[in-house]
């Protein structure tokens, strides 16, 4: 298994707006009804700059393997707020590959007790903001939003 951090830096600036406002500004074709409306973005102060990158793993992987890998590369997993800002700034990228924010676990267990994480995806119809069962196998087509540690 090989993992590669995209050398391109995707610069994000916190806009000082709420989670609901960020979802609305993204103008998604589909938003999962399971995502809580008043979720906290946890982005800090308005104007805060965050440099994000995308991690690609060339093999299917389980969640338990992703976080230690991200950590070993000197990064942390991106959050839902960073994911939404990423979608605002770079909307076409989520149509190429689904982009996941493992830094936020959506604490809404389903009937089997499974937790979920948010991701951006889409198809020819439009862009999506959805959640996926955390413990599923994550196919190689997914990209993981990451931020350098300490930033």
Tab-separated table of C-alpha atoms in Angstrom:
chain	number	residue	atom	x	y	z
A	1	UNK	CA	0.000	0.000	0.000
A	2	UNK	CA	1.284	3.440	-0.952
A	3	UNK	CA	0.025	6.763	0.343
A	4	UNK	CA	0.707	10.098	-1.285
A	5	UNK	CA	-0.025	13.603	-0.094
A	6	UNK	CA	-0.975	15.808	-3.031
A	7	UNK	CA	1.789	18.436	-3.246
A	8	UNK	CA	-0.788	21.097	-4.101
A	9	UNK	CA	-1.815	23.197	-1.099
A	10	UNK	CA	-5.491	24.175	-1.007
A	11	UNK	CA	-5.690	27.405	0.970
A	12	UNK	CA	-8.888	28.044	2.939
A	13	UNK	CA	-9.937	31.178	4.844
A	14	UNK	CA	-12.538	30.904	7.601
A	15	UNK	CA	-15.448	33.143	6.641
A	16	UNK	CA	-16.915	33.523	10.123
A	17	UNK	CA	-20.234	31.969	9.129
A	18	UNK	CA	-22.256	29.133	10.644
A	19	UNK	CA	-22.424	25.508	9.582
A	20	UNK	CA	-25.917	26.025	8.099
A	21	UNK	CA	-24.743	29.072	6.163
A	22	UNK	CA	-21.770	27.142	4.762
A	23	UNK	CA	-24.017	24.288	3.650
A	24	UNK	CA	-26.378	26.777	1.956
A	25	UNK	CA	-23.519	28.665	0.248
A	26	UNK	CA	-22.184	25.407	-1.229
A	27	UNK	CA	-25.463	24.959	-3.157
A	28	UNK	CA	-25.254	21.172	-3.017
A	29	UNK	CA	-27.559	19.082	-5.172
A	30	UNK	CA	-27.990	16.664	-2.235
A	31	UNK	CA	-27.477	17.073	1.530
A	32	UNK	CA	-27.996	14.072	3.801
A	33	UNK	CA	-30.944	14.611	6.144
A	34	UNK	CA	-28.982	12.673	8.796
A	35	UNK	CA	-26.482	15.528	9.249
A	36	UNK	CA	-27.493	17.662	12.256
A	37	UNK	CA	-28.485	21.214	11.245
A	38	UNK	CA	-26.707	23.053	14.058
A	39	UNK	CA	-23.390	21.247	13.813
A	40	UNK	CA	-20.347	23.214	14.944
A	41	UNK	CA	-17.658	23.967	12.381
A	42	UNK	CA	-14.909	24.423	14.959
A	43	UNK	CA	-12.891	26.707	12.702
A	44	UNK	CA	-11.835	29.370	15.168
A	45	UNK	CA	-11.849	33.061	14.356
A	46	UNK	CA	-12.923	34.712	11.098
A	47	UNK	CA	-10.034	35.200	8.701
A	48	UNK	CA	-8.091	32.181	10.020
A	49	UNK	CA	-6.034	30.667	7.218
A	50	UNK	CA	-5.847	26.881	6.847
A	51	UNK	CA	-3.654	25.094	4.309
A	52	UNK	CA	-5.229	21.756	3.402
A	53	UNK	CA	-3.965	18.894	1.260
A	54	UNK	CA	-5.478	15.704	-0.120
A	55	UNK	CA	-4.190	12.260	0.819
A	56	UNK	CA	-4.592	9.429	-1.662
A	57	UNK	CA	-4.119	5.816	-0.611
A	58	UNK	CA	-3.680	3.388	-3.517
A	59	UNK	CA	-5.463	0.520	-1.769
A	60	UNK	CA	-8.807	-0.014	-0.105
A	61	UNK	CA	-8.411	0.678	3.612
A	62	UNK	CA	-10.388	0.582	6.848
A	63	UNK	CA	-10.801	3.620	9.118
A	64	UNK	CA	-8.495	2.096	11.755
A	65	UNK	CA	-5.625	2.270	9.270
A	66	UNK	CA	-6.238	5.794	7.978
A	67	UNK	CA	-5.727	7.929	11.106
A	68	UNK	CA	-2.375	6.349	12.113
A	69	UNK	CA	-1.194	6.800	8.521
A	70	UNK	CA	-2.235	10.471	8.461
A	71	UNK	CA	-0.477	10.967	11.804
A	72	UNK	CA	2.723	9.258	10.624
A	73	UNK	CA	2.903	11.648	7.667
A	74	UNK	CA	2.827	14.680	9.997
A	75	UNK	CA	-0.773	15.653	9.344
A	76	UNK	CA	-4.124	15.612	11.101
A	77	UNK	CA	-7.485	14.722	9.577
A	78	UNK	CA	-9.560	17.617	8.249
A	79	UNK	CA	-12.777	18.637	10.027
A	80	UNK	CA	-16.299	19.105	8.707
A	81	UNK	CA	-15.837	22.897	8.743
A	82	UNK	CA	-12.669	22.605	6.684
A	83	UNK	CA	-14.444	20.181	4.352
A	84	UNK	CA	-17.277	22.655	3.727
A	85	UNK	CA	-14.819	25.501	3.115
A	86	UNK	CA	-12.943	23.206	0.725
A	87	UNK	CA	-16.197	22.561	-1.131
A	88	UNK	CA	-16.871	26.294	-1.397
A	89	UNK	CA	-13.402	27.080	-2.687
A	90	UNK	CA	-12.761	24.042	-4.913
A	91	UNK	CA	-16.202	22.666	-5.907
A	92	UNK	CA	-15.087	20.755	-9.004
A	93	UNK	CA	-12.624	18.535	-7.106
A	94	UNK	CA	-15.377	16.616	-5.314
A	95	UNK	CA	-16.746	15.584	-8.711
A	96	UNK	CA	-13.388	13.944	-9.533
A	97	UNK	CA	-13.044	12.064	-6.220
A	98	UNK	CA	-15.114	11.881	-3.023
A	99	UNK	CA	-13.338	13.871	-0.287
A	100	UNK	CA	-13.613	12.737	3.355
A	101	UNK	CA	-13.126	14.596	6.659
A	102	UNK	CA	-12.116	11.975	9.232
A	103	UNK	CA	-11.486	14.744	11.782
A	104	UNK	CA	-15.212	14.945	12.546
A	105	UNK	CA	-17.259	11.922	13.547
A	106	UNK	CA	-20.974	12.572	13.159
A	107	UNK	CA	-22.366	11.162	16.382
A	108	UNK	CA	-25.635	9.834	15.009
A	109	UNK	CA	-25.367	6.082	15.257
A	110	UNK	CA	-27.679	4.207	12.940
A	111	UNK	CA	-29.839	1.247	13.991
A	112	UNK	CA	-26.687	-0.887	14.200
A	113	UNK	CA	-24.732	1.614	16.328
A	114	UNK	CA	-22.483	2.659	13.434
A	115	UNK	CA	-20.926	6.124	13.496
A	116	UNK	CA	-20.439	8.209	10.351
A	117	UNK	CA	-18.076	10.758	8.826
A	118	UNK	CA	-18.891	13.552	6.368
A	119	UNK	CA	-17.735	13.585	2.777
A	120	UNK	CA	-18.188	15.588	-0.404
A	121	UNK	CA	-19.061	13.710	-3.558
A	122	UNK	CA	-21.181	14.056	-6.632
A	123	UNK	CA	-21.941	13.024	-10.167
A	124	UNK	CA	-23.199	14.502	-13.434
A	125	UNK	CA	-26.300	15.828	-11.630
A	126	UNK	CA	-24.440	17.865	-9.019
A	127	UNK	CA	-22.416	18.057	-5.820
A	128	UNK	CA	-23.339	16.136	-2.651
A	129	UNK	CA	-22.706	16.539	1.082
A	130	UNK	CA	-23.279	13.169	2.678
A	131	UNK	CA	-22.157	10.848	5.438
A	132	UNK	CA	-20.710	7.368	5.246
A	133	UNK	CA	-20.422	4.588	7.790
A	134	UNK	CA	-17.063	5.080	9.497
A	135	UNK	CA	-16.071	1.411	9.644
A	136	UNK	CA	-16.747	0.596	5.995
A	137	UNK	CA	-13.849	-0.129	3.698
A	138	UNK	CA	-12.732	3.109	2.037
A	139	UNK	CA	-12.020	2.418	-1.647
A	140	UNK	CA	-9.013	3.889	-3.401
A	141	UNK	CA	-11.161	6.483	-5.229
A	142	UNK	CA	-11.576	8.465	-1.958
A	143	UNK	CA	-9.313	11.349	-0.980
A	144	UNK	CA	-8.806	12.335	2.663
A	145	UNK	CA	-8.661	16.011	3.613
A	146	UNK	CA	-5.608	16.646	5.791
A	147	UNK	CA	-3.911	19.596	7.513
A	148	UNK	CA	-0.311	19.813	8.705
A	149	UNK	CA	-0.098	19.246	12.453
A	150	UNK	CA	0.091	22.441	14.459
A	151	UNK	CA	-1.699	24.458	11.793
